XYZ file of C-alpha atoms in Angstrom:
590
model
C -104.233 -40.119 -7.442
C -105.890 -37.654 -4.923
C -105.237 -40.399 -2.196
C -101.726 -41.145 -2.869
C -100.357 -38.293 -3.973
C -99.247 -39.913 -7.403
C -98.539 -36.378 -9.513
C -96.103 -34.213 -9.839
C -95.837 -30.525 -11.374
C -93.002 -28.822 -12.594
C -91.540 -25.356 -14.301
C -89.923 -25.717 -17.976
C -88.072 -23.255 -19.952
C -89.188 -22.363 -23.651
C -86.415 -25.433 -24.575
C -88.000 -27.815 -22.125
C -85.292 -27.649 -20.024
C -86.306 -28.465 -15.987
C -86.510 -25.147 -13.824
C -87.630 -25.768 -10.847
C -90.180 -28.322 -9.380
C -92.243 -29.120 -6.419
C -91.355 -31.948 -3.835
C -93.065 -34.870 -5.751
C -91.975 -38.154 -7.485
C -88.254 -38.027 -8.761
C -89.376 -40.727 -11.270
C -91.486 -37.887 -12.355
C -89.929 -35.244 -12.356
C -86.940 -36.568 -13.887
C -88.650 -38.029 -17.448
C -90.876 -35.276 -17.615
C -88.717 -32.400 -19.560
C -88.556 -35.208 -21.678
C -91.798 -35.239 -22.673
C -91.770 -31.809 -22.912
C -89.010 -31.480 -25.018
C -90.473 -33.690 -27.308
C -93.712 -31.218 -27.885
C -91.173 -28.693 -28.290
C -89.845 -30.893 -31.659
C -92.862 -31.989 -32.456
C -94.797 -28.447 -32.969
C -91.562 -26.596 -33.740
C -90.089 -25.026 -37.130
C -89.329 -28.462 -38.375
C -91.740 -30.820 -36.764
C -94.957 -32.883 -37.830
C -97.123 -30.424 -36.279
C -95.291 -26.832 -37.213
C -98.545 -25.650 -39.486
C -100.274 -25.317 -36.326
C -97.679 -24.281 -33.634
C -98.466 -23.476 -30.028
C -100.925 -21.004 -28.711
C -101.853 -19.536 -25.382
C -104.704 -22.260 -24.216
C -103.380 -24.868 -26.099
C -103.207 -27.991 -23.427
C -101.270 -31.136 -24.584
C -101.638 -34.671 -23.229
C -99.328 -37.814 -23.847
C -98.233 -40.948 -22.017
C -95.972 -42.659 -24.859
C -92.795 -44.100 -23.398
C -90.600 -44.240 -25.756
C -91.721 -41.921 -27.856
C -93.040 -38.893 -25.978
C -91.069 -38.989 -23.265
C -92.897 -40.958 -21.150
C -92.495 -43.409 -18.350
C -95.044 -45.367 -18.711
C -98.158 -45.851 -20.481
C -100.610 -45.275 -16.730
C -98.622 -41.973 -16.290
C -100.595 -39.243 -18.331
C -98.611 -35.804 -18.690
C -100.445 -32.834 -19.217
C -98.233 -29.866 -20.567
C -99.188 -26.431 -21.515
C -96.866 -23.114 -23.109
C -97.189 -19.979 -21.292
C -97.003 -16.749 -23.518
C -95.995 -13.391 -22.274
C -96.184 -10.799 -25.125
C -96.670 -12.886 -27.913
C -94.169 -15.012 -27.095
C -92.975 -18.628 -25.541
C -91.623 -17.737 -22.561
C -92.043 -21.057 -20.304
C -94.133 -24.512 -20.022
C -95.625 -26.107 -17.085
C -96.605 -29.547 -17.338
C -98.389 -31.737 -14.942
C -97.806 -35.750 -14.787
C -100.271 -38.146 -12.724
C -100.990 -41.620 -12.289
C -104.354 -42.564 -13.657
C -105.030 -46.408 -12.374
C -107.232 -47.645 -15.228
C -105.953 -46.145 -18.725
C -107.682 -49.559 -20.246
C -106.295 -52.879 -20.041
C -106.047 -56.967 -19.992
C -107.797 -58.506 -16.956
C -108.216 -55.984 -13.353
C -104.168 -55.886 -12.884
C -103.253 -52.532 -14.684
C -99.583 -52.908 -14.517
C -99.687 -56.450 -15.289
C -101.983 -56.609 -18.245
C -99.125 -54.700 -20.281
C -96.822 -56.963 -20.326
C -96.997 -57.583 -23.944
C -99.789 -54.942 -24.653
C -98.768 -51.570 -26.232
C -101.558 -49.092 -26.551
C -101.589 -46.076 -28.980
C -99.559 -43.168 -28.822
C -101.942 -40.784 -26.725
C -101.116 -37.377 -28.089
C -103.850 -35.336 -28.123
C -104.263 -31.491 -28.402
C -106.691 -29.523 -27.193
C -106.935 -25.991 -27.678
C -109.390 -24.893 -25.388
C -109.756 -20.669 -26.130
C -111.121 -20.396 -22.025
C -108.065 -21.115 -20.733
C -107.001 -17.854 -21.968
C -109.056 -15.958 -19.692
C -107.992 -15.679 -16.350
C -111.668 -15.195 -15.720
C -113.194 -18.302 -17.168
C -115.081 -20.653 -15.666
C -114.516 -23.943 -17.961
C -111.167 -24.588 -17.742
C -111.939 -27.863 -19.693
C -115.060 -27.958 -21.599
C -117.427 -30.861 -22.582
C -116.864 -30.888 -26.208
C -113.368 -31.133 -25.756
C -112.736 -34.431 -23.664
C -114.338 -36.462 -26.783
C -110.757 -37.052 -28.326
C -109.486 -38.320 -24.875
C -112.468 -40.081 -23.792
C -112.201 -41.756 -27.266
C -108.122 -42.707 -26.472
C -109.387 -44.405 -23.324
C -112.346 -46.269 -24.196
C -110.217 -47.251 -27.476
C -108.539 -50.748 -25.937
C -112.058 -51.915 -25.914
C -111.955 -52.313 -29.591
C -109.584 -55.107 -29.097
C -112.384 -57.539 -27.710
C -112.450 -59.627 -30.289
C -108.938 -60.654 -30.497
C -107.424 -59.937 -27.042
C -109.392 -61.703 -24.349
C -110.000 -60.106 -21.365
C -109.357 -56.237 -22.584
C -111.533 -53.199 -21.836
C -111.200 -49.515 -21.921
C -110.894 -47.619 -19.244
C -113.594 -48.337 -16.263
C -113.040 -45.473 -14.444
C -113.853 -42.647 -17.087
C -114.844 -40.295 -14.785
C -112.472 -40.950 -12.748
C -109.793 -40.076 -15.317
C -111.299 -37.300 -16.320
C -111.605 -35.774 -13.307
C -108.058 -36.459 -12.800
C -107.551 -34.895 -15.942
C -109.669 -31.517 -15.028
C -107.349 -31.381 -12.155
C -103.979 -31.353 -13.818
C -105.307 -28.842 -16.143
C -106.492 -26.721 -13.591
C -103.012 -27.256 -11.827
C -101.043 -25.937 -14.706
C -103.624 -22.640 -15.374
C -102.812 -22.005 -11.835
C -99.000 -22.038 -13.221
C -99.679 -19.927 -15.496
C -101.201 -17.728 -13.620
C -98.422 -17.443 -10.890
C -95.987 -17.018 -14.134
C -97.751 -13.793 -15.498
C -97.761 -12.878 -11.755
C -94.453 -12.865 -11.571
C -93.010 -11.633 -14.677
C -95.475 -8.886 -14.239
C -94.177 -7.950 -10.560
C -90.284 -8.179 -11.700
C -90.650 -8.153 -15.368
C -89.903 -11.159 -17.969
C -85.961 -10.229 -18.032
C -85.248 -11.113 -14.630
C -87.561 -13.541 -13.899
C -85.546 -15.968 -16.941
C -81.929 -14.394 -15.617
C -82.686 -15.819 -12.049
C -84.392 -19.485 -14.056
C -80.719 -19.245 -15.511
C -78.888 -18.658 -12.067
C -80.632 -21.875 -10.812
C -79.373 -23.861 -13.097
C -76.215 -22.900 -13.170
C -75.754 -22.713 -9.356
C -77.094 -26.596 -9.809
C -74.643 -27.355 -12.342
C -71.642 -25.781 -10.276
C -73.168 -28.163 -7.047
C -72.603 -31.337 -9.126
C -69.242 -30.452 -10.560
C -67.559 -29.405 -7.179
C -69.548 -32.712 -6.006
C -67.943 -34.849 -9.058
C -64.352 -33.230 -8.454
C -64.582 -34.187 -4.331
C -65.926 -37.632 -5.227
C -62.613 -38.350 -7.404
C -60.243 -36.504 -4.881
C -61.702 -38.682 -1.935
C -61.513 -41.802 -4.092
C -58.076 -41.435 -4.873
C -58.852 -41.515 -8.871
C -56.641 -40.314 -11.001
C -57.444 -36.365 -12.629
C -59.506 -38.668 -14.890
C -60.494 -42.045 -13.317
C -63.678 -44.744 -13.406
C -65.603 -46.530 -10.708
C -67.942 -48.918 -11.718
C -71.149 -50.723 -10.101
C -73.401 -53.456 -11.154
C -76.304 -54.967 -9.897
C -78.645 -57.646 -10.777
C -82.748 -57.905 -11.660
C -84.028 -60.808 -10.005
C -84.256 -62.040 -13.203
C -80.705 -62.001 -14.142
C -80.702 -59.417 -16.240
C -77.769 -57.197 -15.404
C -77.198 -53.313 -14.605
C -74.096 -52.167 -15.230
C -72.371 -48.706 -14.662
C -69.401 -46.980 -15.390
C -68.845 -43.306 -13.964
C -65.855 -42.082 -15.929
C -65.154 -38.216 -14.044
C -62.871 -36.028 -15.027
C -61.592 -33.451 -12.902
C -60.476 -30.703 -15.204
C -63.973 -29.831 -15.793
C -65.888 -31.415 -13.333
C -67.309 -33.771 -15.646
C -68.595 -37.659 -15.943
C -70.161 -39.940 -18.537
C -72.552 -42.118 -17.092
C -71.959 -45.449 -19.582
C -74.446 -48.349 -18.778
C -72.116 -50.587 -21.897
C -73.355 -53.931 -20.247
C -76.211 -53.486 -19.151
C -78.541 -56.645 -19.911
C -80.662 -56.754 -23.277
C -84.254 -55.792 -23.852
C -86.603 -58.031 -22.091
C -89.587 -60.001 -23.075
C -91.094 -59.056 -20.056
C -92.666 -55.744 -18.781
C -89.507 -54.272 -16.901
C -87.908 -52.675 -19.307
C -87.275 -48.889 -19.333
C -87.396 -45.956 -21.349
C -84.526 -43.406 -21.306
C -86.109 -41.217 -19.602
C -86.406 -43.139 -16.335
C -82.694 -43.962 -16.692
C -81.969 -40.211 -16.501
C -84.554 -39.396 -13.890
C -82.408 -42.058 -11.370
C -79.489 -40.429 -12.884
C -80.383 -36.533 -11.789
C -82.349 -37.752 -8.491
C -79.035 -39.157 -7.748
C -76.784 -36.472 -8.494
C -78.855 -33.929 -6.504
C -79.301 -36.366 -3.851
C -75.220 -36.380 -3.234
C -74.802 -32.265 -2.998
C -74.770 -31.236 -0.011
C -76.281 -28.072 -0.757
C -79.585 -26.860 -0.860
C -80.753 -26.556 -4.412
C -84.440 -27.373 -6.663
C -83.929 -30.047 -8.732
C -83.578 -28.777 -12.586
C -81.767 -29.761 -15.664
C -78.325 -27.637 -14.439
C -77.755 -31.053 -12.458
C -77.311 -32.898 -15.688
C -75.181 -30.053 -17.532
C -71.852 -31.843 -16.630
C -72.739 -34.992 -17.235
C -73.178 -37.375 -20.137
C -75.509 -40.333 -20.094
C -74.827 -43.191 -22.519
C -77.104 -45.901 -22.755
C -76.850 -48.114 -25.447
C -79.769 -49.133 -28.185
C -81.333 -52.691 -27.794
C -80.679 -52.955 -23.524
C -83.319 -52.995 -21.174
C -82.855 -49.248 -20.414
C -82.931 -48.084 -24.177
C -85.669 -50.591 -25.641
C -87.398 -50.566 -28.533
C -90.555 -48.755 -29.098
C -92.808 -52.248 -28.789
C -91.358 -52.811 -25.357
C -93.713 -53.343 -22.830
C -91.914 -50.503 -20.101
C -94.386 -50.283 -17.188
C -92.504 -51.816 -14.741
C -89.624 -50.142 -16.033
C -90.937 -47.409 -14.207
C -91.630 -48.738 -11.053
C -89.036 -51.541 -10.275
C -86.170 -50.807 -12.950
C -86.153 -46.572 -12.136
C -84.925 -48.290 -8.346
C -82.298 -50.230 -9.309
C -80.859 -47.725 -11.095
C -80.530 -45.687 -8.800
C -79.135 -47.839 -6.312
C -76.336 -48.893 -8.892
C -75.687 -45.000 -9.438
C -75.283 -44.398 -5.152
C -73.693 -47.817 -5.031
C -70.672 -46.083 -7.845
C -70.763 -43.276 -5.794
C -70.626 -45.693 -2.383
C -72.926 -43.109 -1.187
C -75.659 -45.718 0.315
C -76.510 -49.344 0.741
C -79.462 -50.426 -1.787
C -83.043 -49.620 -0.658
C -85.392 -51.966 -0.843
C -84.667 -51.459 -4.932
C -88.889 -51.859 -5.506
C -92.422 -49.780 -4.881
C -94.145 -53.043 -4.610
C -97.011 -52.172 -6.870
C -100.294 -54.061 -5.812
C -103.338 -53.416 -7.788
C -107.166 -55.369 -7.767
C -110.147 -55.242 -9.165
C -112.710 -56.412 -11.394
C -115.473 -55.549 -14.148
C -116.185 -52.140 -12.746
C -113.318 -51.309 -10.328
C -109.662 -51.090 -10.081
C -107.524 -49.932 -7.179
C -103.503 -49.253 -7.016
C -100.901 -48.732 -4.616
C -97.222 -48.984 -3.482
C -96.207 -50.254 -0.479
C -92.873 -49.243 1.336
C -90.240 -50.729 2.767
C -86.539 -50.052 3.904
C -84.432 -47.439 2.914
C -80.294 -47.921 2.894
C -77.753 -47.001 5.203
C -75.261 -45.170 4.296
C -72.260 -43.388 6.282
C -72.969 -41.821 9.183
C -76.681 -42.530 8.932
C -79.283 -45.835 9.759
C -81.844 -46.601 7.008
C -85.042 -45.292 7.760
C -88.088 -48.258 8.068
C -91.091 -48.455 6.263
C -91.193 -45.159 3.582
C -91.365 -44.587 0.325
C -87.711 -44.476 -1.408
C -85.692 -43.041 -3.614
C -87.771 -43.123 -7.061
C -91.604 -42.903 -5.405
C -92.331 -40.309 -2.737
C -96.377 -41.212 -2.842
C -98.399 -41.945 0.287
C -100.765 -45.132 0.788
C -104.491 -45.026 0.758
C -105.830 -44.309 4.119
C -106.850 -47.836 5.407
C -110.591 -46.397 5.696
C -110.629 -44.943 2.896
C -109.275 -48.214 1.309
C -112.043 -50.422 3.494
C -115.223 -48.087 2.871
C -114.155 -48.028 -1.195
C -113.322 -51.275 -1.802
C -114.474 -55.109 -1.548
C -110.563 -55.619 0.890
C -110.600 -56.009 4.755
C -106.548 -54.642 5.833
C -105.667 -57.139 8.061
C -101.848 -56.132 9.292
C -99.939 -53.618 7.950
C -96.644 -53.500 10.165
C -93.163 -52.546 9.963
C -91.241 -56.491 9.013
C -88.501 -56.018 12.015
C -85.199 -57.244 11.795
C -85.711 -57.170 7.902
C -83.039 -54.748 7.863
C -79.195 -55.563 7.143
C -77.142 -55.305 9.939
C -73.992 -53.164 10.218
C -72.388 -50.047 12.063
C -75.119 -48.187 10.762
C -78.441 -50.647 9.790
C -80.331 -50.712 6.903
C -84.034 -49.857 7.065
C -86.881 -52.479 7.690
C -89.689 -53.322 5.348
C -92.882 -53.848 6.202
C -95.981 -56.617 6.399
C -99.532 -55.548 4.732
C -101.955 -58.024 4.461
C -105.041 -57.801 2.603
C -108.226 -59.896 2.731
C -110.489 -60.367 -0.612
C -114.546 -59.761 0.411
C -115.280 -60.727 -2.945
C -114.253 -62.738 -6.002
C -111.320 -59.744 -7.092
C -107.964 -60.474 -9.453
C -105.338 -59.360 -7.726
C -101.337 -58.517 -9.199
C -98.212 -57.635 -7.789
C -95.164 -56.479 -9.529
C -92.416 -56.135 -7.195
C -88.705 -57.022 -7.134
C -85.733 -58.262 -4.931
C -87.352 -61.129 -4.240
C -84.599 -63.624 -5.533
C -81.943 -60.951 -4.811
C -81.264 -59.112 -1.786
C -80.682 -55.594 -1.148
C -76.546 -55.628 -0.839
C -74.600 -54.150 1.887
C -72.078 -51.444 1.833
C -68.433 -51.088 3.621
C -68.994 -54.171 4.961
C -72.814 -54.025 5.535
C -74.589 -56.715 5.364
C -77.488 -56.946 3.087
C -81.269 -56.317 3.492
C -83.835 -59.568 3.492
C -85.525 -60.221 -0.127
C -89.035 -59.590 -0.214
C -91.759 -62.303 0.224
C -95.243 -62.501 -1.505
C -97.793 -64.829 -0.474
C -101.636 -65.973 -1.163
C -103.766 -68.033 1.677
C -106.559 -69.577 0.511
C -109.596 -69.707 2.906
C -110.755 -72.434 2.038
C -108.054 -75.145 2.647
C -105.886 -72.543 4.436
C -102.918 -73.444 2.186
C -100.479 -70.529 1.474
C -98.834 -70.326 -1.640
C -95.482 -68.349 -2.872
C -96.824 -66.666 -5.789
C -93.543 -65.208 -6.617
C -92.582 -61.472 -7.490
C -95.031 -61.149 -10.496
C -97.849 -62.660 -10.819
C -101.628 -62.264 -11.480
C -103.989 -64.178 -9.162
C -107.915 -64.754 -8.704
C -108.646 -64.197 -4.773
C -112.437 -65.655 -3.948
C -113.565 -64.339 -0.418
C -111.587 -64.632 2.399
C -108.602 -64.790 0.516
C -105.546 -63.528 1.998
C -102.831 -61.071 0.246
C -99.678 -61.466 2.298
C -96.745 -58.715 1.239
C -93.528 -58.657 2.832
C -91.434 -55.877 1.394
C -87.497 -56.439 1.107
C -84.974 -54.443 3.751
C -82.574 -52.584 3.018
C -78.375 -53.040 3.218
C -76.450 -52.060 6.337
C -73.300 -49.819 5.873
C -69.797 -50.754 7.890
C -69.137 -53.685 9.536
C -71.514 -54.843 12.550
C -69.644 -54.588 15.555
C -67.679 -57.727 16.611
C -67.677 -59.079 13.003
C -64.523 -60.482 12.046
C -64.933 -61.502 9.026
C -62.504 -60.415 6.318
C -65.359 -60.217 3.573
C -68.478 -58.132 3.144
C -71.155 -59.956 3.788
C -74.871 -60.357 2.260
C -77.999 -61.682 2.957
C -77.803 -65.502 3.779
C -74.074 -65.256 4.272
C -73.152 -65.063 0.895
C -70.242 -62.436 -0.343
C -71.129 -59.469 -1.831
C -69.006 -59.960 -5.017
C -69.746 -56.997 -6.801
C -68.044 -53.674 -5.013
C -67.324 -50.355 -6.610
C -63.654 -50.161 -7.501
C -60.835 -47.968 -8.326
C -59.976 -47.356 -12.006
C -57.045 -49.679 -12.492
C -57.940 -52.235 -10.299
C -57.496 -55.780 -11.078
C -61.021 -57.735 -11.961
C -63.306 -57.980 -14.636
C -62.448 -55.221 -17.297
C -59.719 -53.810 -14.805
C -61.915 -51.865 -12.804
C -63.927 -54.858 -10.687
C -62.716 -56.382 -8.135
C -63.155 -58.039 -4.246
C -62.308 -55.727 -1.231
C -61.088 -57.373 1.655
C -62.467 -55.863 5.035
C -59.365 -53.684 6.376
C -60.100 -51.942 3.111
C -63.640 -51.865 3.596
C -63.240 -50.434 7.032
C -60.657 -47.552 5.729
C -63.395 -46.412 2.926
C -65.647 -46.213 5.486
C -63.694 -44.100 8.003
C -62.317 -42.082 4.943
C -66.519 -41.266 3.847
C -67.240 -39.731 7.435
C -64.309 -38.124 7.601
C -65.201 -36.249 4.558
C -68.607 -36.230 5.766
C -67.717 -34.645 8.475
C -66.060 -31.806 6.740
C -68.787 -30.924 4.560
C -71.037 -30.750 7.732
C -69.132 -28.456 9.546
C -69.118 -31.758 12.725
C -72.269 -32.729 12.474
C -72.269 -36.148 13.729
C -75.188 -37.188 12.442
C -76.081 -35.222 9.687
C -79.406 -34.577 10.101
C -79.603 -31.310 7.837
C -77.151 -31.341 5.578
C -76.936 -34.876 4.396
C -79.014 -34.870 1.890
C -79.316 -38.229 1.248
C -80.786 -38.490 5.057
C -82.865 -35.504 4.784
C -84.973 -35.286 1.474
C -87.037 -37.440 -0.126
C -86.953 -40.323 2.388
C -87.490 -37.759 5.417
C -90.332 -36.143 3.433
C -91.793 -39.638 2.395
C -91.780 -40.370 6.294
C -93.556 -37.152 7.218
C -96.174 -37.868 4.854
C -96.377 -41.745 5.760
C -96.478 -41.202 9.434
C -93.550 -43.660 10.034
């Protein structure tokens, strides 16, 4: 977690509501007013735990999916009220990746397939935290209960082969020290400044950022269907595919009156027996990191960008599952494709690499985890960038000596994958090659997508190259395609081979002819967004031919150029160019 950067903190009003937030994981930040909305239930007037309420001190921990609000069961969130005069007045909560929460085998994330643990909810009241001047922010005595939670898998021995608690119990509890100590220093810097400008103003300006987030979306909304040519109320729709075949499907129904849009996924594929299912929360984290990734101006992230919009996901599909659903890739694979179905609607970019690659090892008493970049999508006016962290993630990779002096791996390449990329008038982002050799017997897992299906194209673009992973034995040097999930044994001298996918081009590539949009291995990108209206599969899908594709195109940078005051390229105000995936390649080096 301290390598990688895989937390995120965040301000909450007294409802749960998302104030403000700091520059971490959108998949994060996104679920996590979810989770605290649900301890808001949960110890309020009416809830299971109202006989003993909130109280300054009072820290709360949970992972649950689908019932906490969380995203998955390896992300922990830590969330604690903050009084001022005897009264709620905010929460801030702290979520972090912990890479051994107990599990099947050494492959975290692939253990769970079929494996749900209990519902961690666990409060601790710990009467320190309620003096600035402490020293024990988190006391001995009162890790028991969560040591307890962690170690609890363990029990399971006798009927589920291969399980264990947690093997690095210090490790999460030093974790967990830290995000407790993050959110006292939260509360802190709240009394601070509702001291300095007094508790009335400090929650009138929480309520101006919200607002002047909700007015960013609606003006964005109303421009969107003016540019579009949609009627005052009008649908696009978007789909994409899992490599699986499960699809994701997405109607944006806006209305212009009020600046409005439901967000329907009716179609989306059913619940999966597999581990790539995802809560609602994620849904609606790609949902706002999309919205506020399409205005132009420069606002925090908060709940105001969901205030004109309604989400609709319907019960039993693989982004409303039911509480037995194994969900952690839902997180980390299914999060991406959402969003690139919600900028593909919006024909604001070209998918990104649609994956964070997740690659963990280990074995009796170590585990290690990481995501691996690749290429982000073009979009208009603007190339992919190569090799970061997209959309959905925004962690860093382990330092390859920190990753060689910790653990039994040599890193033998780790290299942008050039020409990976989908061609077009602007080119999608490359992925990249890491290759990692086993010094020991380790199991090794990878759960990664677009590996059967390629990044697609936009305007014409063509589409990004799928991802690749592969094992070389060294001992009869054969290399094997072990496919997009899988769990493997590696003896010494093994070799990991990752090749992460591209990402789509946007326009047509100079000199192309072709009256179709074209994707990766020549094939037709048959699923465009449309106009409300349009001929096709429930009158709103169809083909576009290229003279079409070519006027949308020409029609986005025009308006582009507008909202830019002539910036050609964009650089500051396009935000899709300029946030996450520009802070992502600051922090990756690329």
């Amino acid at each position: 977690m301290k390598e990688r950067l895989d937390f995120s903190c965040a301000l909450f009003g007294p409802d749960g509501s998302l104030i403000a937030n700091a520059p971490h994981l959108p998949v994060h930040l996104g679920a996590m007013s979810d989770a605290v909305k649900f301890q808001v239930r949960y110890y309020g007037p009416h809830g299971p735990g109202a006989s003993e309420g909130l109280h300054a001190g009072d820290v709360i921990a949970s992972n649950h999916p689908q019932l906490a609000g969380g995203s998955h069961l390896p992300d922990i969130t830590v969330t604690s009220p903050v009084f001022e005069g005897g009264r709620l007045a905010f929460f801030v909560a702290s979520r972090g990746h912990h890479t051994d929460i107990g599990i099947q085998e050494s492959c975290t994330l692939i253990s769970v397939v079929h494996l749900r643990l209990s519902c961690s909810i666990k409060r601790v009241q710990d009467p320190s935290n309620r003096n600035p001047s402490g020293e024990e922010l988190y006391p001995e005595d009162k890790e028991a209960g969560i040591s307890e939670l962690l170690m609890a898998p363990g029990k399971l021995a006798g009927t589920i082969p291969g399980i264990s608690g947690t093997r690095c119990l210090a490790d999460n509890l030093s974790d967990l020290r830290a995000q407790v100590a993050a959110n006292q220093r939260g509360i802190t810097l709240m009394h601070s400044l509702m001291e300095e400008f007094s508790p009335r103003v400090v929650h009138s300006y929480m309520g101006h950022i919200q607002a002047t987030a909700e007015k960013a979306v609606r003006d964005m909304l109303r421009q969107f269907s003016l540019d579009q040519g949609l009627p005052e109320v009008g649908t696009v729709v978007a789909v994409d595919v899992m490599d699986d075949g499960s699809p994701i499907r997405l109607a944006v129904t806006i209305d212009r009156r009020g600046g409005t849009a439901l967000f329907d996924f009716e179609g989306t594929g059913p619940e999966v027996y597999a581990n790539h299912n995802a809560p609602p929360a994620v849904a609606l984290s790609a949902v706002i990191y999309a919205l506020r990734a399409m205005v132009d101006k420069d606002i925090p992230l908060n709940q105001g960008c969901l205030a004109p919009v309604t989400v609709r996901i319907p019960e039993a599909c693989m982004l409303n599952p039911s509480p037995e659903a194994a969900v952690v890739g839902g997180n980390v694979l299914t999060s991406q494709r959402v969003t690139d179905v919600v900028l593909k609607a919006f024909q604001a970019a070209a998918a990104s690499q649609g994956c964070m690659n997740n690659l963990t090892f280990g074995d009796e008493g170590l585990g290690y985890y990481e995501t691996i970049a690749g290429g982000a999508g073009a979009g208009p006016g603007w190339h992919g960038r190569s090799g970061v962290h997209t959309h959905m993630t925004n962690t860093r990779i382990t330092d390859p000596e920190i990753l060689e002096r910790r653990y039994p791996v040599v890193l033998r390449a780790f290299h942008l994958r050039e020409g990976s990329g989908g061609n077009g008038q602007f080119k999608g982002g490359d992925g990249v090659v890491r290759e990692i050799e086993a010094l020991r017997p380790i199991r090794a897992g990878i759960l990664s997508e677009r590996r059967s299906t390629a990044p697609f194209g936009l305007m014409g673009g063509y589409a990004g190259t799928p991802g690749l992973n592969l094992l070389r034995r060294a001992d009869s040097g054969r290399t094997v395609n072990i496919g997009g999930k899988a769990s493997v044994s590696m003896a010494a001298g093994d070799l990991l081979i990752i090749n992460t996918p591209g990402a789509g081009g946007c326009g047509r590539p100079q000199g192309q002819q072709d009256g179709r949009s074209i994707s990766y291995m020549g094939a037709p990108d048959g699923m465009p967004n449309a106009k409300s209206g349009e001929q096709g599969v429930g009158g709103v899908v169809r083909g576009r031919d290229q003279g079409e594709e070519d006027s949308h195109l020409q029609r986005a940078l025009q308006s582009k150029r507008q909202r830019t005051g002539g910036e050609e390229d964009g650089q500051k105000k396009v935000v899709l160019k300029g946030s996450v995936q520009e802070y992502a390649a600051s922090q990756e080096g690329a």
